[in-house]
XYZ file of C-alpha atoms in Angstrom:
620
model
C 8.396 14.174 136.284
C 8.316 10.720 134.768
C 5.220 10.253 132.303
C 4.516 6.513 131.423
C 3.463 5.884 127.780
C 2.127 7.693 125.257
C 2.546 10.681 127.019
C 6.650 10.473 126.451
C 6.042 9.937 122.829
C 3.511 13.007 123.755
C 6.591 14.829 125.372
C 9.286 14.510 122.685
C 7.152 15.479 120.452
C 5.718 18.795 122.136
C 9.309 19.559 122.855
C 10.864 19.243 119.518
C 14.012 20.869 118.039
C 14.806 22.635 121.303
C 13.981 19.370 123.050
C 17.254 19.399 125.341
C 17.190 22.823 125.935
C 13.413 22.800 127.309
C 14.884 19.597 129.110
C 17.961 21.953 130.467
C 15.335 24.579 131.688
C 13.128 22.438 133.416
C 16.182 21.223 135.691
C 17.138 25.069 136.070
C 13.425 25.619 137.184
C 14.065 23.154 139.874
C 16.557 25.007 141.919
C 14.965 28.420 141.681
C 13.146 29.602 144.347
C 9.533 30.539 144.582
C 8.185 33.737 145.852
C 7.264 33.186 149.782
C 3.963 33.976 150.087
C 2.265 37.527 151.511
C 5.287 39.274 150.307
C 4.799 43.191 149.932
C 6.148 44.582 146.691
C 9.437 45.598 147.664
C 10.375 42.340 149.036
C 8.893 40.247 145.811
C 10.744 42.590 143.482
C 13.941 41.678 145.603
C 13.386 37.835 145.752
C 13.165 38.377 141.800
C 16.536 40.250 141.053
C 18.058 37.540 143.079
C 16.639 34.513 141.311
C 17.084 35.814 137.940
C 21.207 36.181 139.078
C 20.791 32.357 139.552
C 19.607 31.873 135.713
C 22.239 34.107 135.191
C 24.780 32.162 136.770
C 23.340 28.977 135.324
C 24.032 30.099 131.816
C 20.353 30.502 131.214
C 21.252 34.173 129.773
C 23.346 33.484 127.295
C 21.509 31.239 124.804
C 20.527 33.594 122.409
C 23.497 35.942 122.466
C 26.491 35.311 119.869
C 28.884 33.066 120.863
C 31.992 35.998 120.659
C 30.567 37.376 123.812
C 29.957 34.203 125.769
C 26.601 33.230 124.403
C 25.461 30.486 122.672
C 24.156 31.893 119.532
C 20.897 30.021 119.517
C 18.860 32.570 118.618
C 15.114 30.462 118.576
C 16.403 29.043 121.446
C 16.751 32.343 123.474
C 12.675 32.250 122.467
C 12.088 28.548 123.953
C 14.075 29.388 127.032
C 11.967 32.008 127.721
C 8.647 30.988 127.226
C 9.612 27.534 129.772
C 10.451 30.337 132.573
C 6.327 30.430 131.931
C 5.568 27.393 134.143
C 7.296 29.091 137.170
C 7.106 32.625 138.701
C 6.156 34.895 135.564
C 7.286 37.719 137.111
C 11.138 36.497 136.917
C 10.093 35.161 133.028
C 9.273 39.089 132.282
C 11.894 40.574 134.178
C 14.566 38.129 132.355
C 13.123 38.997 129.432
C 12.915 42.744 129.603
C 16.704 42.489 130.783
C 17.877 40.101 128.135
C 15.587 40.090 125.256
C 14.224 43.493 125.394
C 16.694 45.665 126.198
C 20.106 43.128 125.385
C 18.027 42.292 122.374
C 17.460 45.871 121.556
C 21.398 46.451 121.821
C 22.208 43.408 119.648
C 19.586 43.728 116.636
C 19.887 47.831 116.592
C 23.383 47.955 118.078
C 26.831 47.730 115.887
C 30.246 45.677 117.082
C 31.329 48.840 119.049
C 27.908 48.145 121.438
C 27.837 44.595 121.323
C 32.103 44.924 122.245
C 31.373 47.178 125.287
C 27.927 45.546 126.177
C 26.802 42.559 125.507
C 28.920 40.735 127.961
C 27.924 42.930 130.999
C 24.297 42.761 129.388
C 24.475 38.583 129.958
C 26.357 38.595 133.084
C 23.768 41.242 134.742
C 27.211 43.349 135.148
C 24.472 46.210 133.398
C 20.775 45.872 134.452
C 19.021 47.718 131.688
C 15.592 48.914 130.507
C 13.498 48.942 127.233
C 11.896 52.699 127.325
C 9.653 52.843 124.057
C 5.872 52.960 125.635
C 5.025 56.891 126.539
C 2.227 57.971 128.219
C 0.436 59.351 124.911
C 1.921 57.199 122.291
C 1.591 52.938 123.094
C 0.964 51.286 120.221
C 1.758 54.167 117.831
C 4.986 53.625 117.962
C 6.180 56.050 114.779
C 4.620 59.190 116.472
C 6.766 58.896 119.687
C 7.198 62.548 121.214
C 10.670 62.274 122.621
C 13.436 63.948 121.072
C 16.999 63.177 120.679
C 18.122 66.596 118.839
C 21.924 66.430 117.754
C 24.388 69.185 118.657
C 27.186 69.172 116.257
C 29.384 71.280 118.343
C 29.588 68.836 121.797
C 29.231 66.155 119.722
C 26.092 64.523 121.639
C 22.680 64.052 121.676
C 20.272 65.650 123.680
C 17.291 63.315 125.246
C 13.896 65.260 125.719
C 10.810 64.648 127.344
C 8.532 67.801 125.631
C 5.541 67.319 127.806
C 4.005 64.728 129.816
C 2.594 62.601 127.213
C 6.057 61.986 125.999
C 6.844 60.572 129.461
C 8.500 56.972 128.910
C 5.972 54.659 130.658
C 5.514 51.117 132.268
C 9.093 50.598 131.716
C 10.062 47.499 133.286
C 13.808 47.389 135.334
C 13.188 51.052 135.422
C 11.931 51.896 138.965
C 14.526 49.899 140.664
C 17.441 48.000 139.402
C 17.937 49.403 135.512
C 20.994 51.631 135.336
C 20.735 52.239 131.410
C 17.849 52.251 129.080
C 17.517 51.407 125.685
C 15.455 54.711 124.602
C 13.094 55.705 121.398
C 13.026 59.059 120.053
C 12.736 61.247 117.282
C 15.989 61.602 116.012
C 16.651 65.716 114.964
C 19.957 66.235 112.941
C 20.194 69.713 111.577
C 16.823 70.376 112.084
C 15.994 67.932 110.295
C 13.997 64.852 111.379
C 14.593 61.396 110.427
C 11.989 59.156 112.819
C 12.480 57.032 115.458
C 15.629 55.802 116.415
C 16.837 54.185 119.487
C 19.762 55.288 121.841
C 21.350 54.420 124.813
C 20.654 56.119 127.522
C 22.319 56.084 131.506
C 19.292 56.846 134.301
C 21.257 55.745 137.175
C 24.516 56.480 138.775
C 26.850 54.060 140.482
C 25.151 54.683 143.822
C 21.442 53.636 142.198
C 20.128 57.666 142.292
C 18.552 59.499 139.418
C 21.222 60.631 136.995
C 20.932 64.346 136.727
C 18.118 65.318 134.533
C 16.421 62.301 134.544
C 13.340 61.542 136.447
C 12.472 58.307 137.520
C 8.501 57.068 138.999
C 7.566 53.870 140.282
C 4.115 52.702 138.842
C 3.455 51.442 142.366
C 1.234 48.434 142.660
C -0.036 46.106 139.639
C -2.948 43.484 139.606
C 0.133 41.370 139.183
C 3.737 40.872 138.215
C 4.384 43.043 140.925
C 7.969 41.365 140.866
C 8.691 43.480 138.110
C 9.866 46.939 138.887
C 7.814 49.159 136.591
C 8.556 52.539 136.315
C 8.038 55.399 134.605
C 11.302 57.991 132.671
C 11.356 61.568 131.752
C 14.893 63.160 130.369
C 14.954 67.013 130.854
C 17.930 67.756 128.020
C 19.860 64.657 128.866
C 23.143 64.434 127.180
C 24.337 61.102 125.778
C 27.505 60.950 123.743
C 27.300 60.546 119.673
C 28.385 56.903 120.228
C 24.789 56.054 122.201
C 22.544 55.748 119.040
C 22.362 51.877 118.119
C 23.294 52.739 114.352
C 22.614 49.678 112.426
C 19.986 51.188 110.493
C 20.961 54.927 111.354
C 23.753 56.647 111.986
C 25.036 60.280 112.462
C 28.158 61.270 111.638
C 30.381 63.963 113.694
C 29.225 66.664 111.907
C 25.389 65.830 112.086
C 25.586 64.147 108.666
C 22.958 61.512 108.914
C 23.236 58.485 106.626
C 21.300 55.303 106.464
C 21.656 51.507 104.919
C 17.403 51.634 104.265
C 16.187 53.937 101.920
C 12.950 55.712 102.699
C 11.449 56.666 106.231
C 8.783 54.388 106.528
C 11.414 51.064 105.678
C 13.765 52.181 107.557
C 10.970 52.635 111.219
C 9.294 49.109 109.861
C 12.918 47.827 109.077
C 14.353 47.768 112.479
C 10.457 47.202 114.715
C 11.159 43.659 112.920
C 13.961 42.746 114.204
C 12.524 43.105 117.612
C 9.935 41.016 116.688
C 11.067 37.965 119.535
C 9.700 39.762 122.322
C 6.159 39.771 119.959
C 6.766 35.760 120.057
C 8.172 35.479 123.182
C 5.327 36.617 124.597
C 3.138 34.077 122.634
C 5.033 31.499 124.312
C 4.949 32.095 127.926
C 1.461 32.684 127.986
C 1.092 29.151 126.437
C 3.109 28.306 129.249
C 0.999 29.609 131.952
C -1.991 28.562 130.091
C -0.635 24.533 130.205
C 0.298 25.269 134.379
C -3.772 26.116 134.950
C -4.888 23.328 132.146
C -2.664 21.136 134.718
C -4.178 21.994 137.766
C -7.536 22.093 136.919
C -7.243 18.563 134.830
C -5.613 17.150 137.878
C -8.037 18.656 140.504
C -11.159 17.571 138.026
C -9.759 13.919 138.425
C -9.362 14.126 142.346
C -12.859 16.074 143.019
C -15.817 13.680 143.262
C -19.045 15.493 143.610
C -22.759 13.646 143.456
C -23.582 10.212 143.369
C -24.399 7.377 141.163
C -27.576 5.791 141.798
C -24.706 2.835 143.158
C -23.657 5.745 145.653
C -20.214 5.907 144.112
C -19.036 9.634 143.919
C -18.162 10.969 140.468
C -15.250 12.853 139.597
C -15.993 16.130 137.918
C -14.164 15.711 134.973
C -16.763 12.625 133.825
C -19.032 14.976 133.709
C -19.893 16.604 129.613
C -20.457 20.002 131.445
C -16.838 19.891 132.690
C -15.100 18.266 129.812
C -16.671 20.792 127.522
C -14.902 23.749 129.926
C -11.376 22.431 129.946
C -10.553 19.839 126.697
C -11.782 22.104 123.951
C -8.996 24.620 125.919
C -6.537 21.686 126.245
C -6.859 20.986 122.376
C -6.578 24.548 121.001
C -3.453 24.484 123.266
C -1.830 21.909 121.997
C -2.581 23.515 118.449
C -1.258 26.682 119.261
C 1.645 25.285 120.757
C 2.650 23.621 117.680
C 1.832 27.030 115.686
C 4.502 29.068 118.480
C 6.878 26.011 117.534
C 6.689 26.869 113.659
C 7.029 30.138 114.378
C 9.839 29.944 116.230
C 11.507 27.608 113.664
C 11.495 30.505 111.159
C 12.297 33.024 113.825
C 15.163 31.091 114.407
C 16.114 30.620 110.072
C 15.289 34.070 109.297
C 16.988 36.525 111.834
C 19.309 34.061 113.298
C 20.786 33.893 110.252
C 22.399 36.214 107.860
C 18.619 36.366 105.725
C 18.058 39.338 104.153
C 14.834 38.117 102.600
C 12.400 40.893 103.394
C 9.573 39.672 102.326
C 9.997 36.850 104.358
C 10.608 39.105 107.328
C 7.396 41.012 106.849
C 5.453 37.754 106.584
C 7.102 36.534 109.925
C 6.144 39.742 111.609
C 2.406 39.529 110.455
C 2.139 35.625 111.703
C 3.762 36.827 114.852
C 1.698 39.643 115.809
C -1.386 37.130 114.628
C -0.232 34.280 117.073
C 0.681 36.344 119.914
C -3.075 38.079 119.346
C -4.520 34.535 119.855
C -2.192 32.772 122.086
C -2.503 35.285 125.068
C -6.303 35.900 124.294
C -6.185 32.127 124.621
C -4.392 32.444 127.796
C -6.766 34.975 129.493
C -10.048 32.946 128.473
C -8.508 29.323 129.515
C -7.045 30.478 133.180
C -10.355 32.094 133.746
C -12.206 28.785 132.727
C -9.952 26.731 134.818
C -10.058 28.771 137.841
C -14.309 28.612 137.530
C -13.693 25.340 137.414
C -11.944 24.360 140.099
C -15.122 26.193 142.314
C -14.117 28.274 145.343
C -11.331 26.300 146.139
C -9.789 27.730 142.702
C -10.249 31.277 143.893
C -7.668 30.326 146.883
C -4.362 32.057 146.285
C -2.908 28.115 147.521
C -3.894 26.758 144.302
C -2.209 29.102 142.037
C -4.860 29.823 139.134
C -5.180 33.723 140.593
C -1.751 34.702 140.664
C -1.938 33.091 136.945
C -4.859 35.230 135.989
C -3.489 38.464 138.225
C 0.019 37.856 136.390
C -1.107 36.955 132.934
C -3.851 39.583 132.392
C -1.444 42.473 131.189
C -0.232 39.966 128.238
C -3.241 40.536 125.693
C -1.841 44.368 126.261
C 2.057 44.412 126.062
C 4.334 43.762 123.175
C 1.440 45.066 121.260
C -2.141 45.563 121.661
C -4.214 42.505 120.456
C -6.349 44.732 119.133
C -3.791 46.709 116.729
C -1.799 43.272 116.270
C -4.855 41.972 114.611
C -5.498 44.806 112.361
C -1.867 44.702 111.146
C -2.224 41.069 110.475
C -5.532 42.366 108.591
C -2.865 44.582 106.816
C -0.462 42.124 105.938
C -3.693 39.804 104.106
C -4.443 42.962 102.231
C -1.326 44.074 100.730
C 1.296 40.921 101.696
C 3.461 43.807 103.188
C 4.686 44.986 100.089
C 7.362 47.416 100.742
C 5.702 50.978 98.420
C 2.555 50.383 100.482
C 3.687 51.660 103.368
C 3.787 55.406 102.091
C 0.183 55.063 101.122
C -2.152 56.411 103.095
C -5.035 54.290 104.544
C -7.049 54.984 101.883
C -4.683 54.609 99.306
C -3.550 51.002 100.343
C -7.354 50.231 100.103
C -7.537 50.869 96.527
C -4.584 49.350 95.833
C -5.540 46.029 97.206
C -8.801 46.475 95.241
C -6.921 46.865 92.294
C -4.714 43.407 92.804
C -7.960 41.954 92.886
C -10.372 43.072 90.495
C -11.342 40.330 88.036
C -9.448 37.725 90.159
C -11.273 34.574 90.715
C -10.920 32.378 94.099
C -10.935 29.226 93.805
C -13.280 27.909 96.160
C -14.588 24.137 96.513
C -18.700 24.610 95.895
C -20.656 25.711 98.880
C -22.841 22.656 98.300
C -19.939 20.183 98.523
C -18.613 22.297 102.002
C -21.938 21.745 103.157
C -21.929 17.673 103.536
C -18.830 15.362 104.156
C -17.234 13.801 106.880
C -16.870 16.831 109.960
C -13.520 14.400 110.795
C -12.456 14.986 107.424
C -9.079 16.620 108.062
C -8.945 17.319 104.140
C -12.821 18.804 104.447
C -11.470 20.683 107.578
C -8.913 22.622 106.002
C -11.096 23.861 103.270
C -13.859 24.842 105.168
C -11.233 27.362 107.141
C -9.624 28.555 104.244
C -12.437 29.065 102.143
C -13.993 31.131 105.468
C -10.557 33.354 105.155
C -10.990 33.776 101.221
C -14.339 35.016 101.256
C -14.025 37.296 104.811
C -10.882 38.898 102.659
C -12.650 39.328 99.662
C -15.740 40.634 101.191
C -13.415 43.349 102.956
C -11.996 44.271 99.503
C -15.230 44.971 98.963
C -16.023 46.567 101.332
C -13.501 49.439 101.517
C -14.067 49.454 97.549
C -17.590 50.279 98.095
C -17.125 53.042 100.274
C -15.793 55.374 97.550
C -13.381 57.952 97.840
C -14.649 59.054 101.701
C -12.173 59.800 104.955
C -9.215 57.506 104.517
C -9.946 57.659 108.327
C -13.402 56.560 108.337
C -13.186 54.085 105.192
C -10.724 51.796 107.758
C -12.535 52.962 111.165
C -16.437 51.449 109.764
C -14.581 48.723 108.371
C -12.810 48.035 111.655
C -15.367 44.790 112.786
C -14.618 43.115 109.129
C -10.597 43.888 109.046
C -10.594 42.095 112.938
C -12.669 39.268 111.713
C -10.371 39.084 108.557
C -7.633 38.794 110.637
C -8.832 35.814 113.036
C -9.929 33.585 110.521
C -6.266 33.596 109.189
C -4.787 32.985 112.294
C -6.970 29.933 112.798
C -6.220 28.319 109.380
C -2.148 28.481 109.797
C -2.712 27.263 113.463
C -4.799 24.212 112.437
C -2.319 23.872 109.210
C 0.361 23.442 112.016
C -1.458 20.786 114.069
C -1.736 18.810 110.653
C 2.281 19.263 109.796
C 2.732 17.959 113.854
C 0.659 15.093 113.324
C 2.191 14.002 110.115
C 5.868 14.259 111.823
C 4.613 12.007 114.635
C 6.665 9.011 114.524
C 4.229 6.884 116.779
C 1.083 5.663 115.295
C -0.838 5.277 118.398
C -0.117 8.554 119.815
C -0.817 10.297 116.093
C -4.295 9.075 116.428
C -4.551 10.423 119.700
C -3.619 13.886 118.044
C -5.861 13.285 115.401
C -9.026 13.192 117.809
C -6.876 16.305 119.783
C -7.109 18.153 116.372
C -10.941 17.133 115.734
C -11.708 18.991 118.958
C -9.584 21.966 118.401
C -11.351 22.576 114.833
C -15.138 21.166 115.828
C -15.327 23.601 118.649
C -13.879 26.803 116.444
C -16.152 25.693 114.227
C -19.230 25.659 116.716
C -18.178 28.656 118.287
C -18.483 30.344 114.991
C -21.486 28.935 113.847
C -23.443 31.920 113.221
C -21.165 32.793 110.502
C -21.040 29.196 109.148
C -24.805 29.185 108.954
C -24.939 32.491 107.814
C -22.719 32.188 105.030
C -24.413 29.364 103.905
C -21.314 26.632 104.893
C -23.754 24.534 107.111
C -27.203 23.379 107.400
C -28.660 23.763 110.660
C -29.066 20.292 110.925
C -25.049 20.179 110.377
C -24.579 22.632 112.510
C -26.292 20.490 115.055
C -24.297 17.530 114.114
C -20.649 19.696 114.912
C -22.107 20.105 118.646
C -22.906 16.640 118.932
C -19.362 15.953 117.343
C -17.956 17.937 120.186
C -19.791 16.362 122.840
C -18.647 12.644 121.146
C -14.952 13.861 121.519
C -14.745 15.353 125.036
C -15.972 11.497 125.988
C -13.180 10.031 124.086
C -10.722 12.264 125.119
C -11.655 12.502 128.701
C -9.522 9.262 129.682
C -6.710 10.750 128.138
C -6.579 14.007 129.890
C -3.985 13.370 132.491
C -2.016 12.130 130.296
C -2.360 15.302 127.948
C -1.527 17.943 130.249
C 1.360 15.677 131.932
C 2.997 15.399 128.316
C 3.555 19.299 128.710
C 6.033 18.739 131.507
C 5.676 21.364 133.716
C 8.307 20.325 136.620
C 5.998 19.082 139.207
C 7.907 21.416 141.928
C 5.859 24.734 140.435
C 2.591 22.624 140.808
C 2.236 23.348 144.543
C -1.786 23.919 144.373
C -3.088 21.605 147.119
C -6.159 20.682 144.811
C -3.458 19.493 142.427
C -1.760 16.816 144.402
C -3.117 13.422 144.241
């Protein structure tokens, strides 16, 4: 799609490090084939397994993979190609990434040279369609307290796989009802007796012929709201055996005679220790619902440029987008989307420096980790909102299945839910602000961790610009902007210190439970200062003045309308006057007007290939 002015600068710049791979993708997008419409489930889920064999083919698998087994050892790239699979058919993004960054991921982060040497190839070259089986029935987000067993017996030399009862029943496993033949599979690992935590194994489900393997029971979770291209399915293993070689023994291993030995000292390290380095599905995610979330911002833009509704008193028609009611549902959207795509970039700029590398900075890590699960929290609540506003506002015409923005909703719905619960991802950002993911804190209990924070910060004093001088100043003040959010994030962390101080030596349970609305608050205004401190670090990197100014006023809107939907806490807290407060909507209001000429031209900079815009209401 050529894009005239501004919006190339606009382009380059959105793109960024992974510029020509994004560029790469886009062409791949263009000869994959859309889903036909009215297809029933079987018939999307085969349409899907035969596209993704065209990525395949294309080389799209092999980006993040080493290079020793025919990848191309881009490891943030393996992110980026992922999330641009967003502006096409999400069920092929999820399916290609529960095949090659779930489940090949899984094998390559938890795996040693004797798995990657036998599978990684077969893993890129979909020679081995594969699952990722953590999720069970009674244990989602709790990942530590999985019920399945994988009990070692010394004298065959294997492991056996259990399911114990039907809440330890593997569930919502993607690949598994119908094309996965192994799985990737989380258990509590019994040597001896003895039990060492979860560990992850590999795990056959099929046979050659595609039928159960014996003791294995495979379900199909049958129809979805959406993504109903992905074959879902649900595992149980009644004493499977799997030879002493199938436990991915990076971080674990078992020797012949049920010796188990480990490189991390400590339980708790070790489970935390190798969660992180699966922590680019957790940003993955984050990514291709920004994707999906610039496809509606597209269509909607596009359709409120086209749609002329009322007259002037001159009896000229007026598009819907000149009206304040309209530009106040979709360019706030559009600018918190351009700042959270430059947060996802960031983010994936570490990913890329600290595990596709040979770091072994763990602090670093555990930051990364805490930013991610923050980011994917607010990108794919982001998501949900935005889609929903576009498709509102493209009237009845955007509840047509034509125009796209439902099967967007239907398929990006489930994201605020997998790769971690928004919910729980925002309490263990909440976490990660109260201790900074120290490694001893993880054997307190909740409690405990509570008064150790309070002890860090008894007699400490934050620094905090007067609340008099927060109250005035310029609200374009990009300097006056960034205090106003941090100082928000200082004093909703101190007041939760506080907080859980104050309630004494209680529950450790109920301490965190009444505390629960302040740790998720805690939590959000964090995530909104780093994502704002990213829009500022894109702006200053722009190397076109005209088109930094235009981000400027794209940043003003972004923070003005976080600011004015928060405003109850702002005036509460004393940060604004209510005759400042009435100033930030009018601010608002000022900046839809300027930015509403500019709209095209800020959703075409995102580049979503023209051939997966197909809405009728789109086309002009």
């Amino acid at each position: 799609m050529d894009t005239p002015g501004s919006a190339t600068v606009l382009r380059t710049l959105l793109d960024g490090r992974w510029a020509d791979l994004r560029e790469r993708t886009r062409k791949r997008l263009g000869v994959i084939e859309a889903p036909p419409p009215g297809l029933d489930r079987e018939r999307h889920r085969e349409h899907v397994l035969r596209q993704l064999r065209v990525l395949a083919s294309a080389g799209h698998s092999s980006v993040g993979f080493p290079v020793r087994y025919g990848g191309d050892g881009d490891f943030g790239g393996s992110v980026v190609a992922f999330e641009m699979l967003g502006f096409g058919d999400l069920s092929l993004m999820v399916k290609a990434g529960v095949q090659w960054g779930l489940f090949g991921g899984a094998v390559q982060a938890l795996g040693t040279e004797r798995h990657h040497e036998r599978h990684l190839r077969e893993i890129i070259e979909l020679d081995l369609l594969g699952c990722f089986a953590m999720t069970e029935s009674g244990h989602g987000s709790d990942v530590q307290h999985l019920n399945t067993t994988a009990s070692y017996d010394a004298a065959t030399g294997e492991f056996v796989v259990h399911t114990p009862d039907a809440s330890a029943r593997k569930d919502y496993i993607g690949n598994a009802a119908r094309d996965g033949r192994m799985a990737v599979v989380f258990a509590q690992l019994i040597t001896g007796g003895d039990r060492h935590g979860v560990h992850a194994l590999l795990v056959p489900i099929r046979e050659p012929d595609g039928s159960p393997r014996a003791g294995v029971t495979i379900e199909d979770c049958g129809e979805k709201a959406g993504l109903n291209g992905v074959d879902n399915g649900r595992l149980s293993f009644d004493h499977v055996r799997v030879p002493r070689e199938a436990l991915l023994d990076r971080y674990g291993h078992v020797a012949e005679d049920g010796t188990y030995s480990s490189p991390v000292e400590g339980a708790n390290k070790r489970f935390f220790t190798m969660l992180g380095t699966l922590v680019r599905g957790r940003i993955s995610v984050a990514g291709g619902a920004l994707s999906a979330t610039k496809k509606a911002l597209t269509i909607a833009v596009r359709h409120g440029e086209a749609r002329r509704q009322f007259a002037k008193p001159d009896g000229t028609e007026v598009p819907i987008l000149d009206y304040l009611a309209h530009q106040r549902r979709l360019l706030p959207a559009l600018a918190t989307t351009y700042a959270l795509h430059f947060a996802q970039e960031e983010l994936v700029t570490e990913l890329h420096e600290v595990f596709g590398g040979d770091s072994d900075n763990d602090q670093r890590k555990r930051e990364l980790e805490s930013q991610a699960a923050g980011l994917k929290a607010a990108a794919t609540g982001h998501a949900t909102r935005t889609i929903q506003e576009c498709r509102e506002a493209c009237g009845g015409a955007g509840y047509l299945a034509e125009n796209q923005l439902p099967q967007l909703k239907a398929d990006t719905d489930v994201f605020t839910t997998f790769e971690g619960d928004n919910t729980v991802l925002l309490q263990l950002v909440a976490k990660g602000l109260l201790t900074g993911y120290r490694d001893h804190v993880g054997d307190l209990d909740a409690f405990g961790m509570a008064r150790f924070v309070a002890t860090q910060l008894v007699g400490a004093v934050i620094e905090r610009t007067p609340v008099r001088s927060l109250m005035g100043g310029d609200l374009h003040d990009r300097a006056w902007q960034l205090k106003l959010f941090t100082d928000r994030e200082e004093h909703v962390l101190d007041g939760l210190v506080r907080r859980l101080r104050k309630a004494g030596e209680g529950d450790a349970f109920d301490v965190f439970n009444n505390a629960q609305d302040h740790v998720l608050r805690a939590a959000r205004t964090h995530v909104d200062r780093i994502v704002l401190e990213a829009f500022v670090a894109a702006i200053e990197r722009c190397p076109d003045a005209a088109t930094a100014e235009l981000l400027e006023r794209v940043c003003d809107l972004h923070v003005l309308a976080t600011i004015e939907a928060d405003l109850a806490w702002f005036l509460g807290h004393g940060r604004l006057t209510p005759a400042r407060a009435k100033s930030v909507t009018s601010a608002v209001n000022d900046l839809c007007a300027q930015l509403r000429p500019r709209a095209t031209e800020l959703v075409e900079a995102f580049g979503v290939p023209m051939e997966w815009i197909t809405a009728p209401i789109a086309q002009r």
